[in-house]
Each structure stands twice: as C-alpha cells, then as structure tokens.
mmCIF file of C-alpha atoms in Angstrom:
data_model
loop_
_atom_site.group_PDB
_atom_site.id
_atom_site.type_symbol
_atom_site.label_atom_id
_atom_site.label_comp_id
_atom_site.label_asym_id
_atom_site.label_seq_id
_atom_site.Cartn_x
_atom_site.Cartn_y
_atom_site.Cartn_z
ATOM 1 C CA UNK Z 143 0.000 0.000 0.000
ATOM 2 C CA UNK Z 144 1.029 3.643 -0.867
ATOM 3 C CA UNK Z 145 1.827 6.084 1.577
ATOM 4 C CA UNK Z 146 -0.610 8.818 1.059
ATOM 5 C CA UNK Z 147 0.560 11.434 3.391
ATOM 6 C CA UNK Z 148 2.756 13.248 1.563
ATOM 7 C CA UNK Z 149 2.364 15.504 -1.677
ATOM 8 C CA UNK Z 150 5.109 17.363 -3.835
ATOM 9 C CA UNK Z 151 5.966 20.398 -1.633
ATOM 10 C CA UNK Z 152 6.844 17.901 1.291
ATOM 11 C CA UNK Z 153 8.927 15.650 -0.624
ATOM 12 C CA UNK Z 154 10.846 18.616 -1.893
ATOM 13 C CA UNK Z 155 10.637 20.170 1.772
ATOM 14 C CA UNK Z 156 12.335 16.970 2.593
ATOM 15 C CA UNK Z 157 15.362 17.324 0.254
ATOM 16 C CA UNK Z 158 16.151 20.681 2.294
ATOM 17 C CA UNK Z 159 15.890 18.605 5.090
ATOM 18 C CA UNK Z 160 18.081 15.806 3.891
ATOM 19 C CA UNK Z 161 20.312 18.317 2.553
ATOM 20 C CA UNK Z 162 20.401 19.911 6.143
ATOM 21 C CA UNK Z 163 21.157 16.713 8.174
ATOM 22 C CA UNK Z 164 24.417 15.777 5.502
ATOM 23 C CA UNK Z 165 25.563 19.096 5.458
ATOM 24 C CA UNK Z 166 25.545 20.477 9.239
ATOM 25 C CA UNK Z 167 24.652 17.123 11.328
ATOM 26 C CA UNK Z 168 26.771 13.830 9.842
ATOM 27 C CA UNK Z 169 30.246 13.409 10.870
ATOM 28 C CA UNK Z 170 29.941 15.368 13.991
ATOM 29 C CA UNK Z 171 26.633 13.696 16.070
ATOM 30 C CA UNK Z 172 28.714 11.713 17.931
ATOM 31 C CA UNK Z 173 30.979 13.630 19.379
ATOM 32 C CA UNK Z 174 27.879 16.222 20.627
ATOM 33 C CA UNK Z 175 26.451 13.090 22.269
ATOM 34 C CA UNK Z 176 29.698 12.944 24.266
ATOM 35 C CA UNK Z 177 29.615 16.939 24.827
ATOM 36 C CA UNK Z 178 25.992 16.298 25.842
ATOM 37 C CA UNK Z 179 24.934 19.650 23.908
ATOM 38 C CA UNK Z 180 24.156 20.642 20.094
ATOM 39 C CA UNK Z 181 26.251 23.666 18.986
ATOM 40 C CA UNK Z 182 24.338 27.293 18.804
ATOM 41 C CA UNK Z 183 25.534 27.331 15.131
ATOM 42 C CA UNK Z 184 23.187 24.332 14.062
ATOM 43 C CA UNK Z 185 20.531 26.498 15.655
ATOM 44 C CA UNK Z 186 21.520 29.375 13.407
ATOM 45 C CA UNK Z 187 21.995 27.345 10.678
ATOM 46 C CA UNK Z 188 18.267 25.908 10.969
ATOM 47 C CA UNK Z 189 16.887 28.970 11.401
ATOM 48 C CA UNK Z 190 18.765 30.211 8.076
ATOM 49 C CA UNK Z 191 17.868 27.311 6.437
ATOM 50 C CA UNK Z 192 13.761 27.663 7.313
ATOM 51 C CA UNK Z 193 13.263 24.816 9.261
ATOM 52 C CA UNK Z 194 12.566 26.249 12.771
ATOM 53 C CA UNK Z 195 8.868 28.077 13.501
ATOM 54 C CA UNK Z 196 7.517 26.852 10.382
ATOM 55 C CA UNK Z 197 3.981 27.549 11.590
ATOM 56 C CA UNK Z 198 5.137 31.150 12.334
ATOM 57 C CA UNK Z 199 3.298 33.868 10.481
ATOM 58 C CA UNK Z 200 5.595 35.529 7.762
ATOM 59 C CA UNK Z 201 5.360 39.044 8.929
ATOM 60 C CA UNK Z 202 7.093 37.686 11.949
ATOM 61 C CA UNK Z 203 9.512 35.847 9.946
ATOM 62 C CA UNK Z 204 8.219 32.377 9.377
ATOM 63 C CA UNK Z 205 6.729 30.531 6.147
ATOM 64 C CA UNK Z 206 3.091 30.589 7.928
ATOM 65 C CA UNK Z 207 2.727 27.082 7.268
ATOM 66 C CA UNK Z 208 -0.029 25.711 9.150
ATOM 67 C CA UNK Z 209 -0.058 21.927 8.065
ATOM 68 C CA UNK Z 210 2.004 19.423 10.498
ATOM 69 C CA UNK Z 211 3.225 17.084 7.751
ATOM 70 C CA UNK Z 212 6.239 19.679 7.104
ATOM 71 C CA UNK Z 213 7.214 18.542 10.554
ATOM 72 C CA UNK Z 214 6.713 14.969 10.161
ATOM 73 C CA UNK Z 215 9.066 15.625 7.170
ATOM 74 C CA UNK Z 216 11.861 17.192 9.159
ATOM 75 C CA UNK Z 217 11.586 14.910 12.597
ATOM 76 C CA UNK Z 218 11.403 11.634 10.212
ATOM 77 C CA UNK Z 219 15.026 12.144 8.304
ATOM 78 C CA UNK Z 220 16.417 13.627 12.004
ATOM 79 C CA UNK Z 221 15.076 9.793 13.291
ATOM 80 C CA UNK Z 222 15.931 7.842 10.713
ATOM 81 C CA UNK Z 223 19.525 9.516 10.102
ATOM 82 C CA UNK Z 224 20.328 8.494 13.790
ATOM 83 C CA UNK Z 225 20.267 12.290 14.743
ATOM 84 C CA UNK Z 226 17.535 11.807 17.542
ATOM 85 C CA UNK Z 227 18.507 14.517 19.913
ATOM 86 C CA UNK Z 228 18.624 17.190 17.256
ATOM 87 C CA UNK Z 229 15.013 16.037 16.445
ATOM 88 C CA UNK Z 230 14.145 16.103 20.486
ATOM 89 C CA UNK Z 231 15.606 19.603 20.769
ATOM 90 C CA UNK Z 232 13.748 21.007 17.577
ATOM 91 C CA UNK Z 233 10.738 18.967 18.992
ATOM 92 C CA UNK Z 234 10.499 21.225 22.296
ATOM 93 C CA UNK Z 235 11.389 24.506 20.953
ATOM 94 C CA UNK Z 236 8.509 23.911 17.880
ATOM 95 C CA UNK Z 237 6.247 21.760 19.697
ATOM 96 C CA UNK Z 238 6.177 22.593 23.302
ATOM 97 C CA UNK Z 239 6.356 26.219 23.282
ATOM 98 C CA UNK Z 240 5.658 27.916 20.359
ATOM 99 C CA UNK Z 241 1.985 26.541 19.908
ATOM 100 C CA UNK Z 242 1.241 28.505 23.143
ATOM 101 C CA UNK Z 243 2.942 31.999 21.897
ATOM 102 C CA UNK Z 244 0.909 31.349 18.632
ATOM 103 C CA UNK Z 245 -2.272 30.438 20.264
ATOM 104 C CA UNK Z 246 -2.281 32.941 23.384
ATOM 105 C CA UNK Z 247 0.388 35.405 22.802
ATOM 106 C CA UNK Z 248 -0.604 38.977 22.408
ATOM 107 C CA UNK Z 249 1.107 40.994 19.768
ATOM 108 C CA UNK Z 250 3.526 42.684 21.997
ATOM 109 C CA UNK Z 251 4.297 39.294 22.959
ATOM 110 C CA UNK Z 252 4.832 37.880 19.248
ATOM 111 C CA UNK Z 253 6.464 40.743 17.835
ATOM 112 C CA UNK Z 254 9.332 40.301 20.797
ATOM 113 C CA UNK Z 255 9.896 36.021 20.657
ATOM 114 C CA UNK Z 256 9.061 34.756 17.357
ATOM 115 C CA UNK Z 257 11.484 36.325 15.202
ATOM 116 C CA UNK Z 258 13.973 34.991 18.015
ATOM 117 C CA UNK Z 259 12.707 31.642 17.521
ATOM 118 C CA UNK Z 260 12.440 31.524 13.923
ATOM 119 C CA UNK Z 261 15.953 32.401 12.873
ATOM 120 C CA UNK Z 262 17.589 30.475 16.432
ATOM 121 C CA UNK Z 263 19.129 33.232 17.643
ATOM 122 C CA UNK Z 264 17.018 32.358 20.738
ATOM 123 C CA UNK Z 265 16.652 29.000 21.962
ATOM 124 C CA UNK Z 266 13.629 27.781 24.142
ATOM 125 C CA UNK Z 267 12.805 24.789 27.072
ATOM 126 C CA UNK Z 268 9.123 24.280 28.270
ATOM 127 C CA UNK Z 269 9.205 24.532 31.575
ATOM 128 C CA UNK Z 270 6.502 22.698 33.498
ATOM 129 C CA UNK Z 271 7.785 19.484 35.448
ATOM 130 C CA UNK Z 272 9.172 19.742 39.095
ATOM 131 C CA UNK Z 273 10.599 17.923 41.408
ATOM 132 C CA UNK Z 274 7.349 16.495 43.283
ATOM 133 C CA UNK Z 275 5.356 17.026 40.509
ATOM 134 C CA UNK Z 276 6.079 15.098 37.367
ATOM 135 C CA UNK Z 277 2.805 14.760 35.355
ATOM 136 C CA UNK Z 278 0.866 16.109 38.294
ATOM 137 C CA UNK Z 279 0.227 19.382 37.109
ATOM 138 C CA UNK Z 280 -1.651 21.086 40.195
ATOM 139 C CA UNK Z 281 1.418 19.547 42.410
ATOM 140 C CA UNK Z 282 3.653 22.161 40.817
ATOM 141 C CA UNK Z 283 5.168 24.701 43.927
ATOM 142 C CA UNK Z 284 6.922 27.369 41.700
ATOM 143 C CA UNK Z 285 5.160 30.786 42.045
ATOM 144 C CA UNK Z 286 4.864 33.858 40.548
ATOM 145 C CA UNK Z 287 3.702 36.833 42.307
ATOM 146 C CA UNK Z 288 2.820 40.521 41.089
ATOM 147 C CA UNK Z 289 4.923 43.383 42.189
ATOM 148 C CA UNK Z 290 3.680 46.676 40.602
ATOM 149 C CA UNK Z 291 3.591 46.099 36.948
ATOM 150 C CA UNK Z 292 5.946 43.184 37.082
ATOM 151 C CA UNK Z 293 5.590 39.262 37.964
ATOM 152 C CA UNK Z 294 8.726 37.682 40.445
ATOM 153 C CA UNK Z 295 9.011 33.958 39.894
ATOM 154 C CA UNK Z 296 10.183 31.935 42.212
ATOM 155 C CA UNK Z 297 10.868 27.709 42.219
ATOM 156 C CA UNK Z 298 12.735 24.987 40.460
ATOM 157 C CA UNK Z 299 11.748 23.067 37.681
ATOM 158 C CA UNK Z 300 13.651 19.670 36.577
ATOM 159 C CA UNK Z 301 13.771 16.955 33.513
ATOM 160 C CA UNK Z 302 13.772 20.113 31.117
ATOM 161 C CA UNK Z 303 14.744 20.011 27.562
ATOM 162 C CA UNK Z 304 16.752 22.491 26.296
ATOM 163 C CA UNK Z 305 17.232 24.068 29.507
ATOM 164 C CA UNK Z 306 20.996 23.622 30.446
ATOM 165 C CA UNK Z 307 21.711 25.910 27.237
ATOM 166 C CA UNK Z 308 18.661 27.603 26.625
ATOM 167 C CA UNK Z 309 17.934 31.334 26.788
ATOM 168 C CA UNK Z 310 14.010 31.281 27.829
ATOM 169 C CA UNK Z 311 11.701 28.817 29.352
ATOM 170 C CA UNK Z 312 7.828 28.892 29.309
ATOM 171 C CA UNK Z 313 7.277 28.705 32.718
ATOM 172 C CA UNK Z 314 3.813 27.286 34.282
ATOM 173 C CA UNK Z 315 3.945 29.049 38.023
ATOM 174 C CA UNK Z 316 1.115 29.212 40.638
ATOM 175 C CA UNK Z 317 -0.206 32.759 40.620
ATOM 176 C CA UNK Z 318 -3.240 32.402 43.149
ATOM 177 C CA UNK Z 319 -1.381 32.830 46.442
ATOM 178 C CA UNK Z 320 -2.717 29.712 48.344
ATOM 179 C CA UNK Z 321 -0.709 26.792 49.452
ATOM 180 C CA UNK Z 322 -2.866 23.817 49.157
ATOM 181 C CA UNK Z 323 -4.192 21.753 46.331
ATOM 182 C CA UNK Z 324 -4.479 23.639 43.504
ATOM 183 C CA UNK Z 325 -7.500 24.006 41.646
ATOM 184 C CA UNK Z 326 -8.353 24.892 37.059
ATOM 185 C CA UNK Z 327 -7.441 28.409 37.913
ATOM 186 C CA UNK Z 328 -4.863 28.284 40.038
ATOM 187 C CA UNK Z 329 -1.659 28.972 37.046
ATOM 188 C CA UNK Z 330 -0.128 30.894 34.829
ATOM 189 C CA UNK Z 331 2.086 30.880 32.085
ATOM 190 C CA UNK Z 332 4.936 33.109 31.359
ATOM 191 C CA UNK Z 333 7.762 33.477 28.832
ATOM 192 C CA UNK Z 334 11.052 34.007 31.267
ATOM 193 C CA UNK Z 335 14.044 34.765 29.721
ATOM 194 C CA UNK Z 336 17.709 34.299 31.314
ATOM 195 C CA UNK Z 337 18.077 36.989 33.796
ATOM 196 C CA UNK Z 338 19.074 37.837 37.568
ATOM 197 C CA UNK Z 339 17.888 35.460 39.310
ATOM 198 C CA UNK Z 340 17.293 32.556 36.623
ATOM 199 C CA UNK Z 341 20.080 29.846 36.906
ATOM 200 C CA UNK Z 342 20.560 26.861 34.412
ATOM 201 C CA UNK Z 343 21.311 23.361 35.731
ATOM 202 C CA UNK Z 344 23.965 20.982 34.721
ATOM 203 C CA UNK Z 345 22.979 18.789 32.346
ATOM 204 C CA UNK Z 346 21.986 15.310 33.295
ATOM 205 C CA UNK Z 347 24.102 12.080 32.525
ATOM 206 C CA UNK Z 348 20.763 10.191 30.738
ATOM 207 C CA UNK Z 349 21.077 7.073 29.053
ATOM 208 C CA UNK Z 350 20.081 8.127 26.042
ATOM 209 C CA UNK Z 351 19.624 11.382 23.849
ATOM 210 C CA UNK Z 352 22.492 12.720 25.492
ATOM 211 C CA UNK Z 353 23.350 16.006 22.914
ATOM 212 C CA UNK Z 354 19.695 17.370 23.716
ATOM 213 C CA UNK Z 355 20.911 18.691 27.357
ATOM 214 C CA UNK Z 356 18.043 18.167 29.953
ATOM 215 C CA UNK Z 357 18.496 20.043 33.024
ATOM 216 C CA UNK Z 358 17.035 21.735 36.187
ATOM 217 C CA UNK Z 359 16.397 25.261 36.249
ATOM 218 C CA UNK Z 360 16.217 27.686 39.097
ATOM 219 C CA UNK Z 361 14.245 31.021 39.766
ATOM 220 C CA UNK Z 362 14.952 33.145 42.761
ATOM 221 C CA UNK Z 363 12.720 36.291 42.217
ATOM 222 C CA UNK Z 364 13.161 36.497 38.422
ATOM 223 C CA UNK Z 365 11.584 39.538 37.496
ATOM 224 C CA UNK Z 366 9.231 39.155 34.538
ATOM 225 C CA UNK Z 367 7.406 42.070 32.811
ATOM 226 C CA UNK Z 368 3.295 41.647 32.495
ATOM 227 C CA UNK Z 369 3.788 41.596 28.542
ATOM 228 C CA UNK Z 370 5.553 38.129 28.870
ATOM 229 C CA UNK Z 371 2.078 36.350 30.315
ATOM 230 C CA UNK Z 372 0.907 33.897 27.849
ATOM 231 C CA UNK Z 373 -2.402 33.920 27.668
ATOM 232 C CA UNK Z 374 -4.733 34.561 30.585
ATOM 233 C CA UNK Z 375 -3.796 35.194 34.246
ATOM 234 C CA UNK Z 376 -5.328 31.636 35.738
ATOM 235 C CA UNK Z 377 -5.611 30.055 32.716
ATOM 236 C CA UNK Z 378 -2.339 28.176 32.697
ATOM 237 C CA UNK Z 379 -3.676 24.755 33.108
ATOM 238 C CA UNK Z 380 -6.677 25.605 30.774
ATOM 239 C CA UNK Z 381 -4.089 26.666 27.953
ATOM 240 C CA UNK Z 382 -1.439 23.287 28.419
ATOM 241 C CA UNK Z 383 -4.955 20.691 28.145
ATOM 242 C CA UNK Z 384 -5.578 22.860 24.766
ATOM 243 C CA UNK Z 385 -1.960 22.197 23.740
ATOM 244 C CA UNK Z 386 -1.529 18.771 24.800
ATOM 245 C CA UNK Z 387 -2.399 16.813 21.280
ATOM 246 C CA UNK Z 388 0.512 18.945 19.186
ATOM 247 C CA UNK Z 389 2.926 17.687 21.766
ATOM 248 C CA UNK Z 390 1.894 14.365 21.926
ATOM 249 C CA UNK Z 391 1.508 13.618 18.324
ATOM 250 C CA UNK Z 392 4.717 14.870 18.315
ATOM 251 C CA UNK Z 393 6.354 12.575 20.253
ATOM 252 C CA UNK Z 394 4.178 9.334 18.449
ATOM 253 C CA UNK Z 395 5.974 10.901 15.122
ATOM 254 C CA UNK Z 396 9.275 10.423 16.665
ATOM 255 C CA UNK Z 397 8.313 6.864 17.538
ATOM 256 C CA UNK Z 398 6.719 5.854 14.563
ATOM 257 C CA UNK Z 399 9.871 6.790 12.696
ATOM 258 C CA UNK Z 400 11.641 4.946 15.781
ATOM 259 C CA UNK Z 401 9.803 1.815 14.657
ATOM 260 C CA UNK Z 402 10.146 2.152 10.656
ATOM 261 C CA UNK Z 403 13.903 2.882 11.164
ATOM 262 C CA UNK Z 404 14.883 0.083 13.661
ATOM 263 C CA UNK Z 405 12.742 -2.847 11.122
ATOM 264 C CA UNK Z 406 15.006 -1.330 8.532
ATOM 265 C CA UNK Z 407 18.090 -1.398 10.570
ATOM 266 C CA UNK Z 408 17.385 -5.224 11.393
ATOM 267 C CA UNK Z 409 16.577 -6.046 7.905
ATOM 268 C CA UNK Z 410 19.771 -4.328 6.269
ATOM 269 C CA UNK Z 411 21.742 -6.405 8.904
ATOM 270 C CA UNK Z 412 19.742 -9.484 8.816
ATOM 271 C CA UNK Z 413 20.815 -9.484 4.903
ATOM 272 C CA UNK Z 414 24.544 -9.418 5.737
ATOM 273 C CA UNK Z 415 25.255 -11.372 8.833
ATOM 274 C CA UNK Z 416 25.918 -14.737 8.359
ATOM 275 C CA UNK Z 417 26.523 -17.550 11.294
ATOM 276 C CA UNK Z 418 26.707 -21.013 11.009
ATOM 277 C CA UNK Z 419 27.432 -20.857 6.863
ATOM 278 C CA UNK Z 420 24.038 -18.710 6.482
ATOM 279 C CA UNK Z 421 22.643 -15.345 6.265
ATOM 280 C CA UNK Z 422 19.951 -14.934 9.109
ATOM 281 C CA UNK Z 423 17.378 -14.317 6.929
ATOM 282 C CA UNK Z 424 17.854 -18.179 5.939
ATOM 283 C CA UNK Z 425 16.470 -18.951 9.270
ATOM 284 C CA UNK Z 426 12.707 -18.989 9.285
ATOM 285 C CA UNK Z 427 12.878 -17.446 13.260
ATOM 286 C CA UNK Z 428 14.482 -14.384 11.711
ATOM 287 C CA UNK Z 429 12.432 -14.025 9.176
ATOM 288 C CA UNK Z 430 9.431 -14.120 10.964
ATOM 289 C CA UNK Z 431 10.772 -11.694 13.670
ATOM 290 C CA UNK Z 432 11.248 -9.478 10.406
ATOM 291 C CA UNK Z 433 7.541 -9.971 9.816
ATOM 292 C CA UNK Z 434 6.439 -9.135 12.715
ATOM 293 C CA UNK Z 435 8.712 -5.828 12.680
ATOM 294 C CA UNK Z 436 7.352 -5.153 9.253
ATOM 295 C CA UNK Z 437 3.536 -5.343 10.342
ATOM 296 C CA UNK Z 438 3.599 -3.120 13.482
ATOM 297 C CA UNK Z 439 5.577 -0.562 12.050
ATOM 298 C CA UNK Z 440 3.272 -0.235 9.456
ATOM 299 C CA UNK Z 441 0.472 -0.395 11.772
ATOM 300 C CA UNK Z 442 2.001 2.219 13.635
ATOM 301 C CA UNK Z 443 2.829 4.783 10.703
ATOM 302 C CA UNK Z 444 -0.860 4.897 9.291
ATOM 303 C CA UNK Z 445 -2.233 5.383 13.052
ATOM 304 C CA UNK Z 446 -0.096 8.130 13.504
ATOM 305 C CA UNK Z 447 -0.555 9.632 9.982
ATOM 306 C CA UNK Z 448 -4.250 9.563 10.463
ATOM 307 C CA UNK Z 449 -3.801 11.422 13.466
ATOM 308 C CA UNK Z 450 -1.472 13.967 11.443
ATOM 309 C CA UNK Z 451 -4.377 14.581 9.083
ATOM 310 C CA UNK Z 452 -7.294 14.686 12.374
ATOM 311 C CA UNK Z 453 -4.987 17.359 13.241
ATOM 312 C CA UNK Z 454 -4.284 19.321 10.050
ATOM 313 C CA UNK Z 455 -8.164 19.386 10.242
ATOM 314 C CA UNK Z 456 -8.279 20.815 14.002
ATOM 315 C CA UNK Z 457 -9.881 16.769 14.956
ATOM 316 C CA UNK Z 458 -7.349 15.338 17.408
ATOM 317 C CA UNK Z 459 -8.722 15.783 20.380
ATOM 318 C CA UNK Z 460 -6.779 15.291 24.053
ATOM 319 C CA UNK Z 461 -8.104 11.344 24.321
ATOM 320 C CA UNK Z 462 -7.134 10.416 20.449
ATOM 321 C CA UNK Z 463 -4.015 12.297 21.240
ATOM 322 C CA UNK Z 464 -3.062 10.147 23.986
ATOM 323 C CA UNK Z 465 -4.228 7.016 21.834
ATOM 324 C CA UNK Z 466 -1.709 7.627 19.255
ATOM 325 C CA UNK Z 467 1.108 8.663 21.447
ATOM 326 C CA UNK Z 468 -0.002 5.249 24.001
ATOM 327 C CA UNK Z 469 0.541 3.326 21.301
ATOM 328 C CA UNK Z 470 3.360 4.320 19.076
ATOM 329 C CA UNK Z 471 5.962 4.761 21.912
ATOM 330 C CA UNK Z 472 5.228 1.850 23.233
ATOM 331 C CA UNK Z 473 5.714 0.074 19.858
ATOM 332 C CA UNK Z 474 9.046 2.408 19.409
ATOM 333 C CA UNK Z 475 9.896 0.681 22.907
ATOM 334 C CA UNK Z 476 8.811 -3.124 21.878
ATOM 335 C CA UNK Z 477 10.308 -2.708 18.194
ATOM 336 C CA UNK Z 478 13.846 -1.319 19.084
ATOM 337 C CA UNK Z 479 14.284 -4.173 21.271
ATOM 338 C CA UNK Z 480 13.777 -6.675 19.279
ATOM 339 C CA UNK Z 481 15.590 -5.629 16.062
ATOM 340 C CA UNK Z 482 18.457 -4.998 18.963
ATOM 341 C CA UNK Z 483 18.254 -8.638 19.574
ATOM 342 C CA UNK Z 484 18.365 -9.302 15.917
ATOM 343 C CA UNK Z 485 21.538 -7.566 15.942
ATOM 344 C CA UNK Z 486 22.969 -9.702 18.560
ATOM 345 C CA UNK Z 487 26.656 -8.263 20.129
ATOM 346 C CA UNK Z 488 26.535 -5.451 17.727
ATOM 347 C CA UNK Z 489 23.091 -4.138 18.785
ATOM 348 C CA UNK Z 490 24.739 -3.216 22.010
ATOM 349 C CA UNK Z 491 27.317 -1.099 20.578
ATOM 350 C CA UNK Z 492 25.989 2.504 20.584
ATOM 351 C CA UNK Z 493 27.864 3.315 17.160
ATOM 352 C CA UNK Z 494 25.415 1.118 16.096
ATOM 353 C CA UNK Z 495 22.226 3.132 15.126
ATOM 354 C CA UNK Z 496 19.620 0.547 16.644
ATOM 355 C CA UNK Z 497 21.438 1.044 19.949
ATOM 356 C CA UNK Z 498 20.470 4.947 20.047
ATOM 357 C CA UNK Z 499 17.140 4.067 18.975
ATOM 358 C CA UNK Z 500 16.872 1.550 21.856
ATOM 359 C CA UNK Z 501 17.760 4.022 24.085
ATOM 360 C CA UNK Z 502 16.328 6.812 22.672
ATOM 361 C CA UNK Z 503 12.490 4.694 22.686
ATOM 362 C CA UNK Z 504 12.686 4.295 26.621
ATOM 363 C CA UNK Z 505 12.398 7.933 26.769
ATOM 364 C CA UNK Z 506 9.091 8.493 24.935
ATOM 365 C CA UNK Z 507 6.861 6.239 27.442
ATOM 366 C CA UNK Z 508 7.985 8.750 29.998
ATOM 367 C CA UNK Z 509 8.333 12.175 28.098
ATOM 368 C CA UNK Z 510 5.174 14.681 27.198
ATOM 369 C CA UNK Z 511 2.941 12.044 30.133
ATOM 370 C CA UNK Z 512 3.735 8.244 30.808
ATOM 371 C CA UNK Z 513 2.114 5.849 29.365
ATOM 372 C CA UNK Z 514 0.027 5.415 32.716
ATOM 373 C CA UNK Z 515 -1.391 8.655 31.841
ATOM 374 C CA UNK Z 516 -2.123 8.169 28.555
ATOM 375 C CA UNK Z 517 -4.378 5.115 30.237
ATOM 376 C CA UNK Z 518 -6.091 7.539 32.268
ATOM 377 C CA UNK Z 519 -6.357 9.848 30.110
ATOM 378 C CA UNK Z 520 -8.167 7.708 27.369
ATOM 379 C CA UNK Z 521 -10.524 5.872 30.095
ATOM 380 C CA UNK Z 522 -11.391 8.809 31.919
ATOM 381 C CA UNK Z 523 -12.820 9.996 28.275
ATOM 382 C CA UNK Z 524 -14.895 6.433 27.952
#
C-alpha cells in the first residue's frame, strides 16, 4: 500500500531537510552526544535554512505554514539519520512552546519572541515538570507573584529540555497565592528569559539522547514584565490541556519513525550477517521476527498519519491524542528491542544506530505524560 501522506511540496521540503542533516549534522553527532549539547551554530543554521517556527506567520519571519506534515518531514530524516537529539531539541522549541505563543500570545508578545525563535538566535525549554510534581500538574510549587507592573518567579523546575543551554523557558507558576491543592485556575504561564535570578542546571548524565541537554532550572525572584504572560492570568492549566495533542503527536511521530527505522536497521543487517554458513534471513525465526517488525511498524505509521491529518483538520482531540502517542511509543519501545536482539553483540554497541534508537524509545513512554497517563487519560474519556 502507498503512503498517502505526503504531496510534492513535502517531498521537496524533505530534500532541504536531507540536505540539512548531511551538510551540518553527519560526521559530527557523535561527538555532541559525548559533549551532551548541540552547537548554537546548528541552531543558526536551521533557522537560516527555514526549518525552525515553520507555523510562524511571515510578517514575523516564518513561512506561515499551518499543516504538520512539514514537521513529520523534518523529525522523520532527524530519526531515521540516527540524529535523535537534534530532532528532540527542535521537537520542544517547535512543539512545546511555540503553539502557546501562537495560540495565546498577544502581539507585543509575538512581535518580541518569534522572530527569536524563527531564525535560532534564541533558543527555548518548556518549563513545566518539578521535582514532586512530574505529570501532576496542580502539584507544581513554583510561584509567581505581582509586584507593581511586574511578575517575580520563584521555584525549580527539573527533567527540562533544552534548559541547560537555553535562553528562555515557558514557565507554568502558581499565581493564586494559596498553598494547598491547587484548583483549574490556580496557574499561569509566562515566557522568562535568562536573567538575575534565573540559573541553568547541569545537564543530566541520561542514558540516552544525550546532545539534547536536559536540566534543572532555578528562579529566585526572576523579574518578569506583564507583557511576557501567555495567555490569561489563571488560565495556565486551561491553555497546556488545549496544547496537549501537538505535543503528543509529536512525540508518536518520533516513535513511529523509531519503529520504521529500527525494522530497517534489522533487515539491512539481517541481509549481511551470516553464522553457522548462512545469512539470518535463511532462518525462518528471523524471518518471521522481520515480519512481525514489518507489520507493526506499518500499523504504527498509518495510526499516527491519520492522526497527522485529524490534526491538520483541528480533529485530534486530548483522548485520540493520547491514543496515538499510548501506542506508538510503546511500539518504538517493543520494536527497538527486538531488532536490537536481531543484531545480537553489535546491537549493544551505541555506534550502532539501533542502539540509540533503543535508548532513545525508553524515553518516549515517559516524556510529554507516561504511558500510565495516557491510560487515564483515554478511560477517563470512555
């Protein structure tokens, strides 16, 4: 069966992309997964290059594309090419915060960040996990209170993309002054940029993904004008539930390209490893491993490119969101495994690019809500 998903302008979109990745990415990935950070200049260079803040109008300095497939397009060749932390880092810069500034952002607001974001001479983390929050939202502590015409933020925020390098955050902060549960109106969100008082973390030693730096981040009284609230005052929690099925398709992208990329990998090596006088493929355990490989990743890729076009046509909602993103990392997980174990020794070698997608799949049961989550999510919506 034909993919249908894709017309002219995104297969030629993807030759920039391709062009991209060989040009500014290959030959030097590996040694930014030791550095644990991707260089400002491929920032720069994406910007120049059109392929950050696609969706951002053009009198702002975007392309004003409004149709996701251009980003399928870029995150699958990051995937497939083994570059999966460039595609992470692009993810929660294009994914995580700019749908808000576009959605909520007054024009004060978009005048001063989206130019910065387009041509990534600003880079950007969303800020919501904490410590003792995680996916629980209303557990979050940090707080943001008004003095005179300004907001001072105060709290810590952890497991945040982007953040050890990063120049802004989009900060959800409690802005109703109590101290116990909080309730739908109890947040706010706020573009912070780096400032007195705002401290990047280290970046963490993860298993996987290790250029895109995750960090903690710090506020101490960070003093943030009233033109940098996104959105409504209260409506923070209001305005991430609108947002939630961009980032989550998103990430089921990602692992859909996880899962067509690591059948391929096993195939490719399948073909050329022999043992015992034979070429695996020559056993019939390999080759129905390979089948079922085959199957789920194509299973996989038309759920999630339905749910490409339900979005395109503003029809993804939150519980369809979670559906798609349930099931395609968790395939991404289940897939990379086993065409690892087709791979035998050599799977566990992390020059190996099954091994980074191994590692890199553990990551997106957990990232944008576990997969508990997306449980609840989808049978609290039954």
């Amino acid at each position: 069966m034909k993919r249908a998903l894709f017309e002219e302008d995104h297969e030629q979109f993807r030759e920039l992309a391709t062009e991209f990745n060989a040009r500014e990415i290959s030959g030097k990935y590996a040694q930014w997964e030791k550095d644990h950070q991707i260089p400002r200049e491929v920032w720069q260079s994406a910007g120049e290059n059109g392929l950050l803040g696609l969706a951002v109008p053009e009198q702002f300095g975007g392309m004003g594309i409004d149709d996701y497939r251009f980003r399928v397009v870029l995150d699958e060749q990051l995937v497939r090419s083994g570059h999966l932390s460039v595609a992470l880092a692009f993810h929660l810069h294009d994914d995580l915060v700019l749908p808000y500034l576009l959605s909520y952002g007054s024009a004060e607001l978009k005048a001063k960040w989206l130019p910065r974001m387009v041509d990534g001479s600003t880079i950007t983390s969303c800020a919501f996990t904490e410590p003792g929050a995680g996916s629980d939202l209303r557990a979050v502590r940090t707080k943001a209170v008004r003095d005179g015409d300004d907001w001072l933020i105060s709290g810590q925020k952890t497991f945040i993309g982007n953040a050890a390098f990063g120049d802004a955050a989009l900060v959800l902060a409690r802005t109703d002054g109590e101290s116990g549960r909080a309730g739908e109106q109890s947040f706010s969100l706020f573009m912070v940029e780096r400032s007195e008082g705002y401290t990047n973390g280290s970046p963490f030693d993860k298993i996987g993904l290790r250029a895109s730096d995750t960090a903690e981040l710090f506020f101490d009284d960070v003093r943030v004008s009233a033109a940098d609230l996104v959105g409504e005052a209260g409506q923070g929690l209001a305005h991430v539930k609108a947002q939630l099925p961009q980032a989550r398709l998103a990430i089921a992208v990602a692992a859909s390209a996880i899962c067509t990329a690591s059948f391929e990998q096993a195939l490719e090596h399948a073909k050329n490893r022999s043992t015992f006088g034979q070429a695996l493929t020559e056993y019939q355990n390999t080759r129905f491993e390979l089948a079922n490989l085959k199957t789920e990743a194509h299973v996989t890729q038309s759920f999630v490119d339905r749910a490409v076009l339900a979005f395109n046509d503003g029809e993804l909602d939150p519980s369809e969101a979670a559906e798609v993103k349930l099931w395609a990392s968790e395939s991404a997980k289940k897939l990379s495994d086993q065409a690892l174990q087709l791979h035998g020794g050599y799977g566990y070698i992390m020059e190996y690019p099954i091994a980074q997608f191994f590692t890199a799949s553990r990551l997106l049961t957990i990232f944008g809500g576990t997969s508990e989550i997306m449980r609840e999510t989808i049978g609290r919506a039954l």
